[in-house]
C-alpha atoms as an extended CHARMM CRD file, in Angstrom:
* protein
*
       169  EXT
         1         1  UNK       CA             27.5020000000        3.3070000000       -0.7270000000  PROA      1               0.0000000000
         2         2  UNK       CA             28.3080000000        0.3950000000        1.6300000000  PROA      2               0.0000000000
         3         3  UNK       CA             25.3760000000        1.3600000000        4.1740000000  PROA      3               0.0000000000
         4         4  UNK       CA             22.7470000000        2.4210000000        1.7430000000  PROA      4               0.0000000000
         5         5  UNK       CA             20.5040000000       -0.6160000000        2.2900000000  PROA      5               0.0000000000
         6         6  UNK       CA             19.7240000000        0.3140000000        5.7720000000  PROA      6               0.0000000000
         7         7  UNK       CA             17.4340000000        3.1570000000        4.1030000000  PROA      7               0.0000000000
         8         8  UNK       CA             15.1130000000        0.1360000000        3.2810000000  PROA      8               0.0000000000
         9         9  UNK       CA             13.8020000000       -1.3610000000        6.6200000000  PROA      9               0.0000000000
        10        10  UNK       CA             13.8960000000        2.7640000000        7.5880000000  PROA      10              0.0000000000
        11        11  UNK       CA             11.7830000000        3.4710000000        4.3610000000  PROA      11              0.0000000000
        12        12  UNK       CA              9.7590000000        0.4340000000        5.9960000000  PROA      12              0.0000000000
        13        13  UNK       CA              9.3030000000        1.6050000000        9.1310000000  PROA      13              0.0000000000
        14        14  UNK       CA              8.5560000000        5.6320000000        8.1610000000  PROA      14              0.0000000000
        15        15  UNK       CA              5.9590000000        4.1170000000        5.6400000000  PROA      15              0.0000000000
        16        16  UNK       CA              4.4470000000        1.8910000000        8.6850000000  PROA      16              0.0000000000
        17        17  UNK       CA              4.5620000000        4.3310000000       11.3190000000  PROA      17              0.0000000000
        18        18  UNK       CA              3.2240000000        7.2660000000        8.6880000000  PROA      18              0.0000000000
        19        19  UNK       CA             -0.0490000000        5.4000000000        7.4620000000  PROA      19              0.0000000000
        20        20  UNK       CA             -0.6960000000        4.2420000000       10.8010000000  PROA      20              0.0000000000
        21        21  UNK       CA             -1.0080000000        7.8930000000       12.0900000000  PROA      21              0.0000000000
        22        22  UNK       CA             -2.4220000000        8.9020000000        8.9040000000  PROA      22              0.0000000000
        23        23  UNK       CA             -6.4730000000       10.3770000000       10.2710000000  PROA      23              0.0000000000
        24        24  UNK       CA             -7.9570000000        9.8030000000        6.6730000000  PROA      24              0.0000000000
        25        25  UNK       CA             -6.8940000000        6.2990000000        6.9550000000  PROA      25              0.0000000000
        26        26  UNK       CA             -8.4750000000        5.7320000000       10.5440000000  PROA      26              0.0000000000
        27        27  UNK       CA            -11.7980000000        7.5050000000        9.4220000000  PROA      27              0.0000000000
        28        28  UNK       CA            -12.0750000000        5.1540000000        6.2160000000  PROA      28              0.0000000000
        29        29  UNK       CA            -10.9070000000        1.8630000000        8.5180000000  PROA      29              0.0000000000
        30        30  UNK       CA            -14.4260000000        3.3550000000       10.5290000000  PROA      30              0.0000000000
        31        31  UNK       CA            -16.4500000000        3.8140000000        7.8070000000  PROA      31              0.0000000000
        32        32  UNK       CA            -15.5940000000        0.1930000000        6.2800000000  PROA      32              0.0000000000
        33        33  UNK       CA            -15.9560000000       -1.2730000000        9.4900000000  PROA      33              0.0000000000
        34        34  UNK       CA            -19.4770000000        0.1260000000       10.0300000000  PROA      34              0.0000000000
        35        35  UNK       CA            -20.9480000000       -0.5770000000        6.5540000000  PROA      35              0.0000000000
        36        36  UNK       CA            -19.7900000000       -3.7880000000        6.2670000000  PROA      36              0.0000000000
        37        37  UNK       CA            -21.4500000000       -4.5410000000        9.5800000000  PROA      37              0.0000000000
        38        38  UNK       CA            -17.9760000000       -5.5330000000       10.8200000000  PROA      38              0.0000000000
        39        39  UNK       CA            -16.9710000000       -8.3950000000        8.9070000000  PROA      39              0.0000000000
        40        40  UNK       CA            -14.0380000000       -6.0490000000        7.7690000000  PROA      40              0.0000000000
        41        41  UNK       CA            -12.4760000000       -4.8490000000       11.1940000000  PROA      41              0.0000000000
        42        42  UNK       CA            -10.8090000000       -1.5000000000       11.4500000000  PROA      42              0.0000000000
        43        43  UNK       CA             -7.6390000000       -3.3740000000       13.0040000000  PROA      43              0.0000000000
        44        44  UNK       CA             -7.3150000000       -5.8830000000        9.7640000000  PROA      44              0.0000000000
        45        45  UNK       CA             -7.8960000000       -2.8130000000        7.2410000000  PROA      45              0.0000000000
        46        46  UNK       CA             -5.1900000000       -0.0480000000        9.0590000000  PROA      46              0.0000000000
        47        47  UNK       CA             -2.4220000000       -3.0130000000        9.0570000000  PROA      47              0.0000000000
        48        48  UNK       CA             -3.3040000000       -4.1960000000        5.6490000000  PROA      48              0.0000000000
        49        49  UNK       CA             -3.0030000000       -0.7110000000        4.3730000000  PROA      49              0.0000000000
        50        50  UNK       CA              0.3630000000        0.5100000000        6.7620000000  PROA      50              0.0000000000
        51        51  UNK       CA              2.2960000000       -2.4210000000        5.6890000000  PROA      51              0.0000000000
        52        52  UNK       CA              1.3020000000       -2.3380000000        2.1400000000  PROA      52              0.0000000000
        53        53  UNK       CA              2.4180000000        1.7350000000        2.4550000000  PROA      53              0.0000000000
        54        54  UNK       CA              5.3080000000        0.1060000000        4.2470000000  PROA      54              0.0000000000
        55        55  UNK       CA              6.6140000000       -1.8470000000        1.6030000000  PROA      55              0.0000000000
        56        56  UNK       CA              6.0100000000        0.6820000000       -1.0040000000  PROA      56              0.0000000000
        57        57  UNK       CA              8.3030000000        2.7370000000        0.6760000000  PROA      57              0.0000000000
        58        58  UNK       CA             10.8370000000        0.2600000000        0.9360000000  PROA      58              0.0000000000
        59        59  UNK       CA             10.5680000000       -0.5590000000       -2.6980000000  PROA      59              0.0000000000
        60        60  UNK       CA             10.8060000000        3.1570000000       -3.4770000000  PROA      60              0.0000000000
        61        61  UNK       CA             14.0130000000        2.9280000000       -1.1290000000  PROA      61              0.0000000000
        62        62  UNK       CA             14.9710000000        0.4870000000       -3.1120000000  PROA      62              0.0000000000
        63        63  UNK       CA             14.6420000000        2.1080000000       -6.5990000000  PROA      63              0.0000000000
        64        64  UNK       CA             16.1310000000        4.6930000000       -5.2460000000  PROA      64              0.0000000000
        65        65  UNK       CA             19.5870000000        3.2650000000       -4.4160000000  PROA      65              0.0000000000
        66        66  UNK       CA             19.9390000000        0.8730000000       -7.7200000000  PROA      66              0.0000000000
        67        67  UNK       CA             18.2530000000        3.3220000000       -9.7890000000  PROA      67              0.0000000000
        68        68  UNK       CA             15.3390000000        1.5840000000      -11.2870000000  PROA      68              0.0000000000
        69        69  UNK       CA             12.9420000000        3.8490000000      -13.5580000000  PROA      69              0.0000000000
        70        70  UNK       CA              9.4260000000        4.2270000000      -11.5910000000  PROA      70              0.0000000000
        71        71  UNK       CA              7.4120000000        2.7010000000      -14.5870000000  PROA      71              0.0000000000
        72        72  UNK       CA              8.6030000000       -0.5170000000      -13.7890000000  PROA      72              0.0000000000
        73        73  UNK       CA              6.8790000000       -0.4120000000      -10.9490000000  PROA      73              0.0000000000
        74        74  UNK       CA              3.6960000000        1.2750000000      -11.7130000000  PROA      74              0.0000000000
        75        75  UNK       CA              2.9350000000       -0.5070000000      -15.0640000000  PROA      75              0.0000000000
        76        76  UNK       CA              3.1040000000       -4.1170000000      -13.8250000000  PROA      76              0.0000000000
        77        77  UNK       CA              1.4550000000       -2.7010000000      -10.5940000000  PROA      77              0.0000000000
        78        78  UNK       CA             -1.3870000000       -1.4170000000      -12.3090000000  PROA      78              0.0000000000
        79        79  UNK       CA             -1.9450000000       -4.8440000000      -14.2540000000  PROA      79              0.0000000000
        80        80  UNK       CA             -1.7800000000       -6.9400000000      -11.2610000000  PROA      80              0.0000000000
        81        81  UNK       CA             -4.6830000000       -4.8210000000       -9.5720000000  PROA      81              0.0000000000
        82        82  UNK       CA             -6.7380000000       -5.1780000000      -13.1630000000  PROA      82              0.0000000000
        83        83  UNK       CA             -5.7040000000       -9.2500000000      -12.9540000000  PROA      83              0.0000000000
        84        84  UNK       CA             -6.6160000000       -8.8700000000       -8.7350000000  PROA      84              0.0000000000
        85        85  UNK       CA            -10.0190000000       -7.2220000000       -9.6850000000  PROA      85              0.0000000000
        86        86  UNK       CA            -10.9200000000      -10.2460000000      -12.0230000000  PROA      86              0.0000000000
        87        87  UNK       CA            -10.8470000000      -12.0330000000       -8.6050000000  PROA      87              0.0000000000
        88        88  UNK       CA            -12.0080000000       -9.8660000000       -6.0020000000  PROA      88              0.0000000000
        89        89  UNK       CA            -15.3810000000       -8.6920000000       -4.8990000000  PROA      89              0.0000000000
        90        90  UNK       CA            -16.9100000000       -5.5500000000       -6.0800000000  PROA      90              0.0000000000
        91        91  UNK       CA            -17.0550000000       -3.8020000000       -2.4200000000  PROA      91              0.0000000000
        92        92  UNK       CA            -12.7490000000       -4.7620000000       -1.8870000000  PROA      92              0.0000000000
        93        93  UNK       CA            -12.3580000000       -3.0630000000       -5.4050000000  PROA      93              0.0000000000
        94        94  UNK       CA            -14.0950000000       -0.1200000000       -4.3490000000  PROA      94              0.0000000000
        95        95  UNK       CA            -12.1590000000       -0.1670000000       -0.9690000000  PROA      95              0.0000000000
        96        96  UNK       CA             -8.9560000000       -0.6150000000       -3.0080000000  PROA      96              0.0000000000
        97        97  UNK       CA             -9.4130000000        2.2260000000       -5.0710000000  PROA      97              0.0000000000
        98        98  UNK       CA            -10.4410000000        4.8960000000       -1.9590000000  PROA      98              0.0000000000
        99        99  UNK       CA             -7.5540000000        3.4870000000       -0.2240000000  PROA      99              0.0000000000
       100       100  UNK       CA             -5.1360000000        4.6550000000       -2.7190000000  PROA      100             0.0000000000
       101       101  UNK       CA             -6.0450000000        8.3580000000       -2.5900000000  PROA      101             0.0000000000
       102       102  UNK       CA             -6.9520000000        8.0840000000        1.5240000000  PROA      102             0.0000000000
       103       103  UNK       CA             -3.2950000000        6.7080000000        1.7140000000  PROA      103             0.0000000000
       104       104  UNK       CA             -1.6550000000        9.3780000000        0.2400000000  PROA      104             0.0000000000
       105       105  UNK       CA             -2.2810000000       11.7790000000        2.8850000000  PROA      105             0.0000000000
       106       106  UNK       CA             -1.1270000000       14.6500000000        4.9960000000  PROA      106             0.0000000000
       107       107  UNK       CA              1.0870000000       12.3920000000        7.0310000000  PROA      107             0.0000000000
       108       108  UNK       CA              2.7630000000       10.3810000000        4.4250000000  PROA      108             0.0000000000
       109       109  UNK       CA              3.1930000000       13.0120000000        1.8880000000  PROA      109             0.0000000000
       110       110  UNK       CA              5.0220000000       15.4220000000        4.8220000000  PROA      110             0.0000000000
       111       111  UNK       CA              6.9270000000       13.1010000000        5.9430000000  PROA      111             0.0000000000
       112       112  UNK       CA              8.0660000000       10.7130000000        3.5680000000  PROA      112             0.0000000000
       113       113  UNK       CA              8.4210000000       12.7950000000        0.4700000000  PROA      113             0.0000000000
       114       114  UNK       CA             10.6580000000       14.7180000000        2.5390000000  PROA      114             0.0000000000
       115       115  UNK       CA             12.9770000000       12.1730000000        3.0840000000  PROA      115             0.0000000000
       116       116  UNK       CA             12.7990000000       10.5600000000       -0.0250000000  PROA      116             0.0000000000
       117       117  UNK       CA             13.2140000000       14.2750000000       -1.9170000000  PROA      117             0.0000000000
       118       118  UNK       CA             16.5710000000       14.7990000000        0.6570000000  PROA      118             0.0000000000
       119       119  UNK       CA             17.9850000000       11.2400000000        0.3030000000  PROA      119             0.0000000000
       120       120  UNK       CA             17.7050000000       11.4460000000       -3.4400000000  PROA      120             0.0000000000
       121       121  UNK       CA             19.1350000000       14.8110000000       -3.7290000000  PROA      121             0.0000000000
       122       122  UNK       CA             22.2800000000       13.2700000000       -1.6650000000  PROA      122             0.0000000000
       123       123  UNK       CA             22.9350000000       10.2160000000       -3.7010000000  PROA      123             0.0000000000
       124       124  UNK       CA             25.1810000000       10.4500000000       -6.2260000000  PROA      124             0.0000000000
       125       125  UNK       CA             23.5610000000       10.2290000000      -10.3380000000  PROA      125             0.0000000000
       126       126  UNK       CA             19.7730000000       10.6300000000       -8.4930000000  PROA      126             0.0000000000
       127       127  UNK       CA             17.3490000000       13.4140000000       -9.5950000000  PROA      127             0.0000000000
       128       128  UNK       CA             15.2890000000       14.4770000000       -6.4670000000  PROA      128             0.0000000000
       129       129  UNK       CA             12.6480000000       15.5330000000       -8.6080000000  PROA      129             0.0000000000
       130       130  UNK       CA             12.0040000000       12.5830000000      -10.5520000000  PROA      130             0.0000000000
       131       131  UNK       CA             13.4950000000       10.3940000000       -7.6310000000  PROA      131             0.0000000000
       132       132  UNK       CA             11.5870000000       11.7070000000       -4.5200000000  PROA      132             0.0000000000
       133       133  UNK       CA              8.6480000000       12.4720000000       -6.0830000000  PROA      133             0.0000000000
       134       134  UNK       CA              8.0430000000        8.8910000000       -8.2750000000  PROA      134             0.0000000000
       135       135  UNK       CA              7.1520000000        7.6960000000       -4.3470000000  PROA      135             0.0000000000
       136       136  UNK       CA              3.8890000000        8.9180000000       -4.1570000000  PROA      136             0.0000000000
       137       137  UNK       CA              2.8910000000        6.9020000000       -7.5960000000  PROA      137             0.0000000000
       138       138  UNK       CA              3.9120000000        3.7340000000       -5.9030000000  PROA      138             0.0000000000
       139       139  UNK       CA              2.2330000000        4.7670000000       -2.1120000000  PROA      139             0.0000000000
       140       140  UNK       CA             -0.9790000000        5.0220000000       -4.4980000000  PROA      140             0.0000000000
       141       141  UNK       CA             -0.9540000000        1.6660000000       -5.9340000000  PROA      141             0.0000000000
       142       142  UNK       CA              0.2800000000       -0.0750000000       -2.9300000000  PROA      142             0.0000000000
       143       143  UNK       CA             -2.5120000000        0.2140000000       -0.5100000000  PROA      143             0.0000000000
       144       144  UNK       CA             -4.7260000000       -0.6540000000       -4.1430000000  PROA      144             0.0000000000
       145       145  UNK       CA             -2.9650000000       -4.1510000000       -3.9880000000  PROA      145             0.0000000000
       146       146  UNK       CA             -3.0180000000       -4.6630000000       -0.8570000000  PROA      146             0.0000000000
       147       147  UNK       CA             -6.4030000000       -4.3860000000       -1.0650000000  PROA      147             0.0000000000
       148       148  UNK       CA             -7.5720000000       -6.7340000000       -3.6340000000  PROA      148             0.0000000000
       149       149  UNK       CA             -5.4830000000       -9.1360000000       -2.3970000000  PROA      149             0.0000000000
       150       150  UNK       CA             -7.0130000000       -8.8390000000        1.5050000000  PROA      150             0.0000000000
       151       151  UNK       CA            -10.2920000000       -9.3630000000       -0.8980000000  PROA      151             0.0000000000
       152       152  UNK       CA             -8.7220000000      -12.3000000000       -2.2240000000  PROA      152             0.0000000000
       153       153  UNK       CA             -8.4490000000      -13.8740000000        1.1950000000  PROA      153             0.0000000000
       154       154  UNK       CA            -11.3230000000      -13.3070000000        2.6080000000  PROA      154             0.0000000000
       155       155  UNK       CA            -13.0620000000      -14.4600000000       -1.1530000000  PROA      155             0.0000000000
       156       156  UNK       CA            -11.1280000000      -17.7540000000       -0.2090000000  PROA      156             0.0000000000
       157       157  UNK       CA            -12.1780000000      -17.6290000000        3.4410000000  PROA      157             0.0000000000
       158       158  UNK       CA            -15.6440000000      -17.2530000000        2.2450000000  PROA      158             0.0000000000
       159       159  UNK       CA            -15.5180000000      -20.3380000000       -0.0560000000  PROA      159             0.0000000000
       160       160  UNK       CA            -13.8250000000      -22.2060000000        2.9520000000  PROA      160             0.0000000000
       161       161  UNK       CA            -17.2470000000      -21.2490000000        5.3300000000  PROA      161             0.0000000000
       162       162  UNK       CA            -19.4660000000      -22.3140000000        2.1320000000  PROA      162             0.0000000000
       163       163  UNK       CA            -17.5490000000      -25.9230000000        1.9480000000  PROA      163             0.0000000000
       164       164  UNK       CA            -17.9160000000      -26.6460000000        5.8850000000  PROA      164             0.0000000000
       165       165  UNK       CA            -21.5680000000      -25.4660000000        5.8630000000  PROA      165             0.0000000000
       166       166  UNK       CA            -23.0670000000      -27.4860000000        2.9590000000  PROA      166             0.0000000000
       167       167  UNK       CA            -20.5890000000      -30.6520000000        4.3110000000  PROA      167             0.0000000000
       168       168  UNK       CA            -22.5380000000      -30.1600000000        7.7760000000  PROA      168             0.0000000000
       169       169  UNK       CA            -25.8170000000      -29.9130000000        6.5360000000  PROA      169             0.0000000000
């Protein structure tokens, strides 16, 4: 029980590692890229999404180990990415929203439910089926958050360009 926290930075790492390989991610990272003429590079979208992924999986590592019921996650999750869409544009929303089912793919669902299904199944007072499988609910919402919030920063980055522009003119 001792060395159970070193499943976090693993979950980390497998969450990283999987969404960065994951093809349906790299073809949406295109496909924003090229409709938004570039201002949202492929590079800045795949890391936003495989660390948000990332720490998902941690936090589902995490849950996991304390034993934490999923809907505390997903419930205040969900809220925060209706309070983030107050504040975002309309095109990161719509991003936010493909990127939750794009995420979810082949390579993270093979991979990481696997583990998560086997580590649960060995811990002690876990239930690999509502244990393992609650990860995929939280892989959803993360890449959603992570999302609106990249929104959020380039909203601010935006306002930024607005302030220098009418101050130099």
């Amino acid at each position: 029980m001792d060395r159970l926290w070193v499943l976090i930075p693993i979950g980390f790492v497998l969450g990283f590692v999987a969404t960065f390989a994951e093809p349906a991610v790299r073809i949406l990272n295109h496909e924003v890229e090229k409709v938004s003429g570039g201002y949202i590079p492929q590079k800045v979208m795949l890391y936003t999404l495989s660390i948000g992924v990332a720490l998902s999986i941690a936090l589902s590592m995490l849950r996991m180990i304390v034993g934490i019921p999923l809907w505390y996650f997903i419930i205040p999750g969900y809220l925060l990415a209706l309070v983030l869409m107050r504040f975002s544009t309309k095109s990161f929303t719509a991003i936010a929203f493909d990127s939750g089912g794009v995420a979810t793919g082949p390579m993270t669902v093979t991979f990481i439910v696997a583990m998560t299904v086997g580590i649960a199944s060995v811990l002690e007072g876990r239930d690999p089926l509502l244990d393992g499988f609650g990860m995929i609910a939280l892989v959803a919402l993360s890449p959603i958050l992570s999302v609106l919030t990249l929104g959020l920063l380039y909203g601010r980055k935006e306002k930024e360009n607005e302030r220098t522009f009418e101050s130099d003119s």
